[in-house]
Coordinates of C-alpha atoms and ligand atoms in Angstrom, one line a residue:
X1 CA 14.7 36.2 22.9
X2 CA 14.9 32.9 20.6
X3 CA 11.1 31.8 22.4
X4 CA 9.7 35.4 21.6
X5 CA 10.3 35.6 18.6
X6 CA 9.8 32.5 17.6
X7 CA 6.1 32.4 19.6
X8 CA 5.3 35.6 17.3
X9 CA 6.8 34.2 14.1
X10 CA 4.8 30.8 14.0
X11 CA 1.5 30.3 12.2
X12 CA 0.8 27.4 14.3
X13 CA -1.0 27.0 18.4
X14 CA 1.0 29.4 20.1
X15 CA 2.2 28.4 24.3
X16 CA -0.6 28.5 26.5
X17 CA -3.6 27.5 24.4
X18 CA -6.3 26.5 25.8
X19 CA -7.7 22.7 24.9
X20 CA -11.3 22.7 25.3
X21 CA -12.1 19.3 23.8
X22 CA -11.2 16.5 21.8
X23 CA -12.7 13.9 20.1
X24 CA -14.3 10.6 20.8
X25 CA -13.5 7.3 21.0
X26 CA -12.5 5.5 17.9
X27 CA -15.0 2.7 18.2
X28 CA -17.3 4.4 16.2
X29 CA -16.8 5.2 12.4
X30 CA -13.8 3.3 12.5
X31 CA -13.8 3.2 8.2
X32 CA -10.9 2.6 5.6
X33 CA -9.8 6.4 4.9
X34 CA -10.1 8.5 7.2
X35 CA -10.1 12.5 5.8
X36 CA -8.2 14.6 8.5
X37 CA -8.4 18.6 8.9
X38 CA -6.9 21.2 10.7
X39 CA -8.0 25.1 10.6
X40 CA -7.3 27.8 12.5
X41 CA -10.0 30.9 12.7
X42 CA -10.8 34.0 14.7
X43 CA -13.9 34.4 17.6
X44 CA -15.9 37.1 16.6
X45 CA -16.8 38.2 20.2
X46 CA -14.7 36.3 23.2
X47 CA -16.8 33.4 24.3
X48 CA -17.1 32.2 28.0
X49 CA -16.0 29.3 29.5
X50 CA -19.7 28.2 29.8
X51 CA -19.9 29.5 25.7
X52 CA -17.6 27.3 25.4
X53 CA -18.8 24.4 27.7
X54 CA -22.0 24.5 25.8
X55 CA -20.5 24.8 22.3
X56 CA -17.6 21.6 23.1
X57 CA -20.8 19.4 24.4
X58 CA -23.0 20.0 21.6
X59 CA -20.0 19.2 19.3
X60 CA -19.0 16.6 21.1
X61 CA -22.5 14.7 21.0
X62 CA -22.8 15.6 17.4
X63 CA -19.1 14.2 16.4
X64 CA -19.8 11.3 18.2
X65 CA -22.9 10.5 16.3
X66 CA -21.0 10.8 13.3
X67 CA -17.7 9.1 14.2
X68 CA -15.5 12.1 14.1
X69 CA -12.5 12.7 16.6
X70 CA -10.2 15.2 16.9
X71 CA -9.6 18.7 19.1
X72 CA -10.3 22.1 19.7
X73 CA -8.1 24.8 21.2
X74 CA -9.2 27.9 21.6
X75 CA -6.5 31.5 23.2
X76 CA -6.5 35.0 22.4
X77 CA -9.5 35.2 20.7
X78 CA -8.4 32.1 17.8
X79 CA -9.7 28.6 17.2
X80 CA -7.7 25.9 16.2
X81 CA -9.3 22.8 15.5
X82 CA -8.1 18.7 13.9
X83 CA -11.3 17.1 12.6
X84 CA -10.7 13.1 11.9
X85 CA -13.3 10.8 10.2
X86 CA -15.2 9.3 7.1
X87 CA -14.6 11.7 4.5
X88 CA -18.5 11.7 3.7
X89 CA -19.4 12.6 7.8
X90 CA -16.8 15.2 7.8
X91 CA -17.6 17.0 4.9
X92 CA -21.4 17.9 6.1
X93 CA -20.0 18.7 9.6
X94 CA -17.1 21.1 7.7
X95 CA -20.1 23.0 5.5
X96 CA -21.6 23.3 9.7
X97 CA -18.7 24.9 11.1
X98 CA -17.7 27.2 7.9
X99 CA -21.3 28.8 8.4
X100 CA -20.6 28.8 12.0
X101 CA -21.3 32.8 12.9
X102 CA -19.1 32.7 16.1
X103 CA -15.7 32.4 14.0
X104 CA -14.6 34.1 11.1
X105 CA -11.3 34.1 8.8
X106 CA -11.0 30.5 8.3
X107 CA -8.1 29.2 7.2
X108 CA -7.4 25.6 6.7
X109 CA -3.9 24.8 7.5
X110 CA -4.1 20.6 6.4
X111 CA -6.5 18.8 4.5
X112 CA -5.5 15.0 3.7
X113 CA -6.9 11.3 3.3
X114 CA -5.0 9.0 5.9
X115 CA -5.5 5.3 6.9
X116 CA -5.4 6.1 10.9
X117 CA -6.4 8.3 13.0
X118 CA -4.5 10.8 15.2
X119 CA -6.8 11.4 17.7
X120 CA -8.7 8.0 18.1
X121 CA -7.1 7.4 21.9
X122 CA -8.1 11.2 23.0
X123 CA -10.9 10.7 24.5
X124 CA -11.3 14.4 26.6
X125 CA -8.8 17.3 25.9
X126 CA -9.0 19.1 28.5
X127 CA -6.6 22.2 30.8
X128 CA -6.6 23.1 34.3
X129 CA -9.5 26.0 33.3
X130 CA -11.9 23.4 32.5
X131 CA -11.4 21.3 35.3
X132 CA -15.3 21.3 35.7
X133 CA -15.3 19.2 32.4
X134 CA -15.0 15.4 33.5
X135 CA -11.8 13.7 33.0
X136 CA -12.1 9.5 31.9
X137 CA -9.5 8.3 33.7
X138 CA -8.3 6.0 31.1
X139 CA -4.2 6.0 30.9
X140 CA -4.3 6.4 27.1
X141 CA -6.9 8.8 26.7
X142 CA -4.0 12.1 27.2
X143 CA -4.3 15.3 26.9
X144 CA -3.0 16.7 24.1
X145 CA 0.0 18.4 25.4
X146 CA -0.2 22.3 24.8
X147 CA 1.2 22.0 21.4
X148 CA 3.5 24.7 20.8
X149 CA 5.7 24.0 24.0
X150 CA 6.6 20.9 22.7
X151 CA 7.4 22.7 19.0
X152 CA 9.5 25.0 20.8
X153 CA 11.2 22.0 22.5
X154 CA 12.0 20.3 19.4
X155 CA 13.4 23.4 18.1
X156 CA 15.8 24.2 20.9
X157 CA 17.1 20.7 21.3
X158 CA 17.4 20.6 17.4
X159 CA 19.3 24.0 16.9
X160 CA 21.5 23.0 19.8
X161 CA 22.1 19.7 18.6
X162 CA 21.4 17.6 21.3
X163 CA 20.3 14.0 19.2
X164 CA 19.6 12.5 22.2
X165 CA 17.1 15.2 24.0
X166 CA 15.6 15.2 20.8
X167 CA 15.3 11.7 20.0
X168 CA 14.2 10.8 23.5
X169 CA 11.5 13.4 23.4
X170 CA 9.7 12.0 20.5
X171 CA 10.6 8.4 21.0
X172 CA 8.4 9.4 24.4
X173 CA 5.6 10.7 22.2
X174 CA 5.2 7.8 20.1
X175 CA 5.6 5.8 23.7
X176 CA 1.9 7.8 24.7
X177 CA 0.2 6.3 21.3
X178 CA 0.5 9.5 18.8
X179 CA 0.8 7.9 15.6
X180 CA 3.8 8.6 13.6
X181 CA 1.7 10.9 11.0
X182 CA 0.6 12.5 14.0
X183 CA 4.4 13.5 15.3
X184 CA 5.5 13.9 11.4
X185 CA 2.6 16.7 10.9
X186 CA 1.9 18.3 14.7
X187 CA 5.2 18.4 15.7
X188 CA 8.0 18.2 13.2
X189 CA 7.3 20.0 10.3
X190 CA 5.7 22.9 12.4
X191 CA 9.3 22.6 13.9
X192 CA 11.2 23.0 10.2
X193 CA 8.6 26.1 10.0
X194 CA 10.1 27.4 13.1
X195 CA 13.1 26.6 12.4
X196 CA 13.3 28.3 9.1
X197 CA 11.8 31.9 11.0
X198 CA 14.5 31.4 13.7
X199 CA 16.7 31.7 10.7
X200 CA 15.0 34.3 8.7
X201 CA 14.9 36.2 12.3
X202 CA 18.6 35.7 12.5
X203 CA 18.6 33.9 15.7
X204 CA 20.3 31.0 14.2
X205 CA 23.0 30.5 11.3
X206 CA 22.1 28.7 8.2
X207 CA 24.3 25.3 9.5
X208 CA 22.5 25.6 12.7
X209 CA 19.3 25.2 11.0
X210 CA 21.0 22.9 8.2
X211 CA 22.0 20.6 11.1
X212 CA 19.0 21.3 13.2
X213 CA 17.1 20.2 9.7
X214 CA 19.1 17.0 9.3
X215 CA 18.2 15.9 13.2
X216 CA 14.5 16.4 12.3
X217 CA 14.6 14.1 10.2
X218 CA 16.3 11.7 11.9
X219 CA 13.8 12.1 14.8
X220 CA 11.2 11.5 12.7
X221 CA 12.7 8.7 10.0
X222 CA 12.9 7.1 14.3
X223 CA 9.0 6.9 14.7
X224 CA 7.7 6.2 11.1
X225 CA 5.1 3.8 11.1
X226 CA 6.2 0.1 10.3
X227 CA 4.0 -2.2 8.8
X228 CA 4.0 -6.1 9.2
X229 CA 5.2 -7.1 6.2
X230 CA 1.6 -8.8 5.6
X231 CA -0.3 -5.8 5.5
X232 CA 2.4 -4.2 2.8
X233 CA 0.4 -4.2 -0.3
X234 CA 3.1 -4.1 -3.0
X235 CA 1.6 -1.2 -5.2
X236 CA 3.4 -1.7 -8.1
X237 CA 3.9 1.9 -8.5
X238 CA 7.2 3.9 -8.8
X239 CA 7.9 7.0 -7.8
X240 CA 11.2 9.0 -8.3
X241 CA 11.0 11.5 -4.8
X242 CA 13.5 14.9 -5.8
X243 CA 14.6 18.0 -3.7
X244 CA 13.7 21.1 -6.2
X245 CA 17.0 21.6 -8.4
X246 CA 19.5 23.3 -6.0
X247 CA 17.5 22.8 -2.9
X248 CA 19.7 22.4 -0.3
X249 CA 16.5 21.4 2.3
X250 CA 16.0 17.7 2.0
X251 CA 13.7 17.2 5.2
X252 CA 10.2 16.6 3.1
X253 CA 11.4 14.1 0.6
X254 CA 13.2 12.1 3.0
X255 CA 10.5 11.6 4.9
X256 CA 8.6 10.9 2.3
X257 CA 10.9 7.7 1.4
X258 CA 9.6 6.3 4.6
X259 CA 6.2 6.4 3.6
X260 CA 6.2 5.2 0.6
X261 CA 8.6 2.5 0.8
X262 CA 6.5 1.5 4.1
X263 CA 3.8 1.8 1.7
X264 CA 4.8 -0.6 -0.8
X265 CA 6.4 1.8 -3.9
X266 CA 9.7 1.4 -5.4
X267 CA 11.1 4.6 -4.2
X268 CA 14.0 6.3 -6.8
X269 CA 15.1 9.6 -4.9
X270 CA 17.2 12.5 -6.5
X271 CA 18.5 15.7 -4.8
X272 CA 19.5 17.1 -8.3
X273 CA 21.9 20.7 -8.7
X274 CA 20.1 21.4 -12.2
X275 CA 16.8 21.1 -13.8
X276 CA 18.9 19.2 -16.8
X277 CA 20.3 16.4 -13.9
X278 CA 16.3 16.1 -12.8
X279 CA 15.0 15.4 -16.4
X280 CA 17.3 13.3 -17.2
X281 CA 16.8 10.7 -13.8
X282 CA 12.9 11.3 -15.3
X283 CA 13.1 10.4 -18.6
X284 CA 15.9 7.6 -17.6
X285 CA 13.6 5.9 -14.6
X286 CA 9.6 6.9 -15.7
X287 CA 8.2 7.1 -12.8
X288 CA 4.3 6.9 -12.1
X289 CA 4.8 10.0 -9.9
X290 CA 7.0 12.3 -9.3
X291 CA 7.2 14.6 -6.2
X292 CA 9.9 17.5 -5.8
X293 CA 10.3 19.2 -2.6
X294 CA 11.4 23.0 -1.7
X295 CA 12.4 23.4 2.0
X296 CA 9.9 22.8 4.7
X297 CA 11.7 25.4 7.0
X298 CA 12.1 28.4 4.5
X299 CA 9.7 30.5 1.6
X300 CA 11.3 29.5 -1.2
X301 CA 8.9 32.3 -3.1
X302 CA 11.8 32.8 -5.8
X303 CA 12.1 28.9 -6.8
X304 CA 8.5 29.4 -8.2
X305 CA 9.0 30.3 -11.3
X306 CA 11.8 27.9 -12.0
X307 CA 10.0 25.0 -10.2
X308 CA 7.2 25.8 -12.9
X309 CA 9.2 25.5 -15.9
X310 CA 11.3 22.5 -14.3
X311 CA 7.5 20.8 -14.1
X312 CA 7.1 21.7 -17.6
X313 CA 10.1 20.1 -18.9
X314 CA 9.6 17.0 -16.5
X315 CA 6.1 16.2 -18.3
X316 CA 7.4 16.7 -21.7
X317 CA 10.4 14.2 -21.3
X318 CA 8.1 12.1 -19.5
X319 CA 5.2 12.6 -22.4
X320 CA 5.1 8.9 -23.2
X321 CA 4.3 7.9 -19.7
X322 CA 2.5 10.2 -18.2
X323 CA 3.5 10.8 -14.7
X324 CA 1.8 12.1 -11.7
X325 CA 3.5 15.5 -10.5
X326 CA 3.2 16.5 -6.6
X327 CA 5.0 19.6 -5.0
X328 CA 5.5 20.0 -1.4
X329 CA 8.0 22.1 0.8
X330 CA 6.6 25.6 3.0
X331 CA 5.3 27.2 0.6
X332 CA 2.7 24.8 -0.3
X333 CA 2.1 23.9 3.5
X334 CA 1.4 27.8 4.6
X335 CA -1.1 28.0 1.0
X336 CA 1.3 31.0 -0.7
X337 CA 1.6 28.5 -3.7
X338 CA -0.8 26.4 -5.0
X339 CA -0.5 22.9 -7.3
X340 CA -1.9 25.1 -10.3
X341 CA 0.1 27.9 -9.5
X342 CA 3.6 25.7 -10.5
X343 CA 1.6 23.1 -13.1
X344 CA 1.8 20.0 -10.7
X345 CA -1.3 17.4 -9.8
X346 CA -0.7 17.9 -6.4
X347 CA 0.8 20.2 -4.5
X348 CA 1.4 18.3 -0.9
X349 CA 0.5 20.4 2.8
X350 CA 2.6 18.0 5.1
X351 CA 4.1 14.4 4.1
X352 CA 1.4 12.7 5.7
X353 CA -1.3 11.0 3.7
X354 CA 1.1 11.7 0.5
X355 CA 1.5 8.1 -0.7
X356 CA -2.3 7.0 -0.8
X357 CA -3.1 10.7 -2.5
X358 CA -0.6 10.0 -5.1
X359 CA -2.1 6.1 -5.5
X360 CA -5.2 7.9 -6.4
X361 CA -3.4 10.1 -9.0
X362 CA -1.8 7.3 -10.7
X363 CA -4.5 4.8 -11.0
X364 CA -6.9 7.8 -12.1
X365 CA -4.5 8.6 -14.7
X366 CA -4.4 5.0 -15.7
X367 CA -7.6 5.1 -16.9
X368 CA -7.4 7.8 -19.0
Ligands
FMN1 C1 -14.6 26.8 16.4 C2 -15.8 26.0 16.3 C3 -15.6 24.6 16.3 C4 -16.7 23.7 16.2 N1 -16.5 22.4 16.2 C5 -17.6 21.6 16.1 C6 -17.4 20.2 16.1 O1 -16.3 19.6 16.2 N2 -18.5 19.4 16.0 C7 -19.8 19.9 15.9 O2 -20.8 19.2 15.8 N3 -20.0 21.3 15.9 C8 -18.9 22.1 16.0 N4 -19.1 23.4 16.0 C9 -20.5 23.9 15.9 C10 -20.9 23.9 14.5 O3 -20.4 25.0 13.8 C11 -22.5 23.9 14.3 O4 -23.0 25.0 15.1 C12 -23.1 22.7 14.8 O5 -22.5 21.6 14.3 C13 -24.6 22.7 14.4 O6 -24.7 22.6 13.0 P1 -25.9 23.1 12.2 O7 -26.1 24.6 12.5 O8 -25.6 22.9 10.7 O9 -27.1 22.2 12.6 C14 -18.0 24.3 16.1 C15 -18.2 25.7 16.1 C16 -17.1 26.5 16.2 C17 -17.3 28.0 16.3

């Protein structure tokens, strides 16, 4: 019951699809920031597995040339695809595939700058239906597991509150080489979004999913990326990371801390009851940015209008230094809200990449 409906409430790969191909190696294009995006679309007539044999080779030689990696799934008549490489490359190959007349409704689910890659060890993503694809036998070079098992894993090991099942699990993923951006967007926030429907379907009480919240993000603070401290460039930059007043959801901005502090901020945080306690730690501490956070796991749809006005009043108590405004949480991540639709700068899909988008924010507003 909890797996059906949980299969049928998610936006994300559902169990069972089918990986036709993944990226290449990560010798080539290997550049500074690397854009990464994920879409999901529709077939507009059921390809064959020699369709899609011929389509994943003529990809594959063509991301090569351009030193793109990533993957391809394709079930039930839907695409799902992670593109990975130098913004400049992936934007001409993007305008390719939107024109692309064997998929329609496009919808891109993530669209961020990062620093690594996610996919630069998957060499060949491949299922038992395409065994006559080869497989390079190279120990790193996985396949990426069929996504939405592992979601579903997450979620049953978080809802019953097994810490070690869950930690274990993902401790084993970052074991295989996924990056902790990698486990932060593909597995645990899709796992607050599944989560939050297990809730909305009532298959699980709000402390299950309060709890099952709080073990996420332990699971996850367990695999964030540590730097040496060399490579820690000391930004210089503050920013004050806040839960939406009342939110009771925490998951986003905590694991936001991680990233900035790993990326050199001085991090404030504030999980603020009133819009009055959130101005106040603004106009006190001035940050250069300032990102508040609805719940990753529910549709806050109501908190719009508040968050709005709570965005207006942060800017004008924060009028003499002008701060950078992001907004994250599910509604931002599934696209029913949008940065302009609230007033902020930057309206954040997934926690990854957040820290160097909001570094481009500041210093741009800088030098106005
Ligand atoms: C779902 C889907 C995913 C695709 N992924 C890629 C890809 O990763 N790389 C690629 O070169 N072409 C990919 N293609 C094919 C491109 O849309 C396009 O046909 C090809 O790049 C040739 O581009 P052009 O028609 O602009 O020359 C994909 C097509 C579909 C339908």
């Amino acid at each position: 019951m909890l797996s059906r409906a949980l299969i049928s409430a998610r936006p994300r790969p559902v169990k069972g699809w089918y990986v036709v191909m993944g990226g290449i190696n990560s010798q080539n294009g290997s550049a500074d920031w690397i854009a990464c995006l994920t879409y999901k679309s529709t077939a507009t007539a059921t390809p064959s597995a020699s369709d899609l044999d011929f389509l994943v080779a003529k990809a594959r030689a063509r991301n090569n040339r351009l030193g793109v990696t990533g993957m391809l799934l394709f079930e039930n008549g839907c695409f799902l695809q992670t593109l990975e490489g130098p913004p400049t490359a992936l934007e001409s190959l993007w305008s390719s595939i939107q024109r692309d007349g064997r998929h329609n409704h496009i919808e891109v689910l993530s669209e961020h700058i990062v620093t690594a890659r996610l996919f630069s060890d998957w060499d060949l993503l491949l299922d038992g239906r395409m065994d006559d694809l080869p497989r390079k036998p190279h120990p790193a070079a996985i396949a990426p597991p069929a996504m939405a098992e592992h979601i579903d894993r997450l979620v049953e090991l978080s809802l019953n509150g097994d810490d070690l099942g869950l930690n274990t699990l993902v401790a084993g993923f970052a074991d295989d080489g996924w990056t902790s951006d990698a486990i932060l967007s593909l597995l645990i926030e899709p796992a607050a979004r599944a989560m939050g429907d297990a809730w909305l379907d009532d298959l699980c009480s709000e402390i299950d999913l309060t709890i099952g919240l709080s073990m996420l993000q332990l699971a996850g603070h367990a695999v964030r990326y540590i730097p040496s401290p060399q490579t820690i460039r000391n930004s210089h930059y503050r920013v004050l990371l806040a839960t939406a007043p009342g939110e009771a959801h925490m998951l986003g901005t905590t694991l936001l801390a991680d990233q900035f502090l790993d990326a050199g901020w001085q991090v404030d945080m504030a999980f603020p009851t009133s819009e009055e306690a959130l101005t106040n730690q603004v106009n006190a501490q001035h940050p250069d940015a300032l990102d508040i956070g609805l719940s990753e796991a529910l549709p806050r749809q109501h908190a719009l209008a508040s968050l709005r006005t709570t965005i207006e009043h942060s800017r004008l108590v924060a009028a003499e230094h002008p701060t950078v405004i992001s907004v994250g949480g599910r509604l931002f991540a599934d696209a029913v809200a949008t940065a302009q639709s609230v007033g902020a700068d930057h309206a954040r899909k997934g926690v990854a990449g957040t820290s160097i988008r909001l570094a481009e924010l500041v210093q741009q507003n800088r030098k106005r």
